[in-house]
Each structure stands twice: as C-alpha cells, then as structure tokens.
CSV table of C-alpha atoms in Angstrom, one decimal:
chain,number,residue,atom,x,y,z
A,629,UNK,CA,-88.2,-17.8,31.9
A,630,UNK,CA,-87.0,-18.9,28.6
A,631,UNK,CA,-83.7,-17.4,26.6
A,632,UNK,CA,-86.2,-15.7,24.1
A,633,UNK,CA,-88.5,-13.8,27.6
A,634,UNK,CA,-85.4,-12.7,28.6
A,635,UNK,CA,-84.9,-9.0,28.9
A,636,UNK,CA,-83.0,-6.8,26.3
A,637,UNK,CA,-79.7,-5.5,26.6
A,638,UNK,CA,-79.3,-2.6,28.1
A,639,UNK,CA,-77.6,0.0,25.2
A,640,UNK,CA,-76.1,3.4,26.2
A,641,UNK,CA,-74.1,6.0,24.0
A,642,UNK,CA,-72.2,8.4,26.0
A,643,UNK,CA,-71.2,11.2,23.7
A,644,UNK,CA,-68.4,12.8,25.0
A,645,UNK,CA,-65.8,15.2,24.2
A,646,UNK,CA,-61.9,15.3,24.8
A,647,UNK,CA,-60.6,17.0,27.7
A,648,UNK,CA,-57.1,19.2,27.7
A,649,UNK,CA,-55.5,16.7,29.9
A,650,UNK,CA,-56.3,13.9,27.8
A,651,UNK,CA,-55.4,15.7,25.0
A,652,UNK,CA,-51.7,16.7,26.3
A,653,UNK,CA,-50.8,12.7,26.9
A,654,UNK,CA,-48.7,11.2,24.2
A,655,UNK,CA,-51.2,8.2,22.2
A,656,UNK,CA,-49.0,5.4,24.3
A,657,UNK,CA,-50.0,7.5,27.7
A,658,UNK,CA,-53.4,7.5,26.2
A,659,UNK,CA,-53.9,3.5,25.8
A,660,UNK,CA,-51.6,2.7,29.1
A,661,UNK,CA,-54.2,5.7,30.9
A,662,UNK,CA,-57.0,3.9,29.5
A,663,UNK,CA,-56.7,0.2,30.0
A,664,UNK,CA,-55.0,1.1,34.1
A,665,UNK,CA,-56.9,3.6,35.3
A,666,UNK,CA,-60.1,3.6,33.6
A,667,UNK,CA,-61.1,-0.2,32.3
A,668,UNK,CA,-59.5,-2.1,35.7
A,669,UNK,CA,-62.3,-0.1,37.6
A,670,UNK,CA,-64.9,-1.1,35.5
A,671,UNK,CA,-63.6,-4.5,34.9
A,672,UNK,CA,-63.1,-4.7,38.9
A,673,UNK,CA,-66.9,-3.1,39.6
A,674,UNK,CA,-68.8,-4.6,36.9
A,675,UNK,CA,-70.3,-7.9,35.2
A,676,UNK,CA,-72.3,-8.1,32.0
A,677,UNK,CA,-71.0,-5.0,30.0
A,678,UNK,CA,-69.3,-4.5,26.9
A,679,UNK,CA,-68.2,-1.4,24.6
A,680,UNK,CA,-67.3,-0.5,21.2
A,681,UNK,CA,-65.3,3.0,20.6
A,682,UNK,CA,-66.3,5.2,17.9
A,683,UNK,CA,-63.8,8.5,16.8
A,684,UNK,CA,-66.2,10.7,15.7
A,685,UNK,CA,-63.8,14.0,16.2
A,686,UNK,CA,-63.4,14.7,12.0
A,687,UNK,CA,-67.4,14.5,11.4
A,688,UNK,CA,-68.0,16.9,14.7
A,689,UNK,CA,-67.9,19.4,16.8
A,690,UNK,CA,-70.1,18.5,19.6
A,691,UNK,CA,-68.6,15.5,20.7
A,692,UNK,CA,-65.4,13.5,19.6
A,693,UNK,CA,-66.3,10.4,20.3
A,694,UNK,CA,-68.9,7.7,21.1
A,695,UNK,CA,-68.5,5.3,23.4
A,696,UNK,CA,-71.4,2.6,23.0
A,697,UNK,CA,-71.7,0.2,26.0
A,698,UNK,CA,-73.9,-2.6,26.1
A,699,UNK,CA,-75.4,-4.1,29.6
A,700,UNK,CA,-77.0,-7.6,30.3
A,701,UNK,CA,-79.4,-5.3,32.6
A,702,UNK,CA,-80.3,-1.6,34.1
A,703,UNK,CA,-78.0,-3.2,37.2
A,704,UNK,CA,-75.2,-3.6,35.6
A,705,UNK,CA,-75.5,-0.1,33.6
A,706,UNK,CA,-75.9,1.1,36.6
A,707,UNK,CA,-73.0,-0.3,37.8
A,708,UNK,CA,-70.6,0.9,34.5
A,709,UNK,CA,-71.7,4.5,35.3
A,710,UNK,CA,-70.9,4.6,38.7
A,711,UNK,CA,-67.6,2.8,37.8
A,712,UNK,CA,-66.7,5.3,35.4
A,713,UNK,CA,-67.6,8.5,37.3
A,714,UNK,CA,-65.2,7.6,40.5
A,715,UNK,CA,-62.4,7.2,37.7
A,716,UNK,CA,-60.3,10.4,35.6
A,717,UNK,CA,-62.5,9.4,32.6
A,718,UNK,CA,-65.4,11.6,33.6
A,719,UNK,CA,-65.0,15.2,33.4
A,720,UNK,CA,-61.2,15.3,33.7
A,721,UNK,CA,-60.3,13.0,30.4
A,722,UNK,CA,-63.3,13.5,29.0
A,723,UNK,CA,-66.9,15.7,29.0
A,724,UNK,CA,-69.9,13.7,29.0
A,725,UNK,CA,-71.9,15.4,26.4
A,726,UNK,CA,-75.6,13.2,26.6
A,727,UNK,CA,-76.2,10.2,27.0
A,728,UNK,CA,-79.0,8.0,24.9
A,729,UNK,CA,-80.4,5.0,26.5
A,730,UNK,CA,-82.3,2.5,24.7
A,731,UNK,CA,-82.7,-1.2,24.4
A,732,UNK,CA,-82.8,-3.1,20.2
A,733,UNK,CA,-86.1,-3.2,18.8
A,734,UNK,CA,-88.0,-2.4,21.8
A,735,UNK,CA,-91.2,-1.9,19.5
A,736,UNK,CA,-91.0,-5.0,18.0
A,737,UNK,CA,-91.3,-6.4,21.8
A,738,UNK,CA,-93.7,-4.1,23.1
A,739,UNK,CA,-96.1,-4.6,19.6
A,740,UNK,CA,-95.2,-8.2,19.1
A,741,UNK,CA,-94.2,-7.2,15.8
A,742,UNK,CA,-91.0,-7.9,13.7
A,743,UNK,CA,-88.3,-5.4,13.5
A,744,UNK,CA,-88.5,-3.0,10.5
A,745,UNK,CA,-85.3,-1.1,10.9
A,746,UNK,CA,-83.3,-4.1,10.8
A,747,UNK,CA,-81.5,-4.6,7.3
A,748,UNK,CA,-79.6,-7.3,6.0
A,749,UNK,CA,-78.1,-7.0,2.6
C-alpha cells in the first residue's frame, strides 16, 4: 500500500467544559496538573496522536474549550480515550460535552473527487 492509499487520520473534537476543581487550581497548578497527571498517561499509553487546544470559554456557554486530537488510526484513538478517561481529566477537571469524529475530506476519498472546502488564499 502506497503513502497516498493510506488511511486518513483519525480527527476527534472533544468539547468539554471546566470543572470546579480545575477551576480552583492556580494557572501554574493548572499547566504542572496537566502535563503530570494528564499528558504522561497518554504519552505513556499512546502512539500516533497529536492535539491542538482551543479556549473557547469567551464565545460560549456550552463548552469552554476544544480539544482537537488527531490519530494515525481508530487504534490509536481508541487508545487516547481510554488514556484520558483513567486520568482526573475526565469528569473531575473537566465535562465531556460531545464528541465529533471525522476524518479530512472523506468525500473527496469516497467520490474520488477533489476537496471543495479546502481554501487557500
């Protein structure tokens, strides 16, 4: 199988919400909270995943931030949420509004068509 057969990455938004606790940490506890309790479980469990953080707490209610992972596979996404759920992260730092699962473009794969959303300007 070529690099260009290869499957998608896998792309998952967890919408999610601030928790008291989380809240009543001081930024510092936050970040040292963050990188030793939460990412050393996933980096320890997991291959093949990465993550952006987006603050989204001053544009709404719902959720205050998205956290966008990406996955080389359903594996290891699979992998990430099982990491994250047996760590304070889920439903003690934070509430796990939704999650939206979806790989780029998967039209333009299934249709053998080029991508129309994509924009470059």
């Amino acid at each position: 199988m070529s690099a260009v057969d290869t499957a998608p990455p896998v792309t998952a938004f967890l919408l999610i919400k601030t928790m008291p606790e989380w809240l009543a940490m001081t930024p510092h506890e936050r970040v040292h909270a963050l990188d030793t309790e939460i990412m050393s479980a996933v980096k320890a469990k997991t291959t093949g995943v990465r993550s952006r953080f987006y603050d989204t707490e001053f544009y709404s209610a719902r959720v205050t931030d998205v956290w966008v992972w990406e996955a080389d596979d359903h594996n290891a996404y699979q992998l990430l949420i099982d990491a994250l759920r047996e760590t304070p992260f889920w439903d003690r730092y934070f509430e796990v509004v939704d999650i939206l699962v979806g790989t780029e473009n998967g039209y333009a794969r299934t249709y053998d068509v080029a991508p129309v959303a994509t924009v470059s300007t």
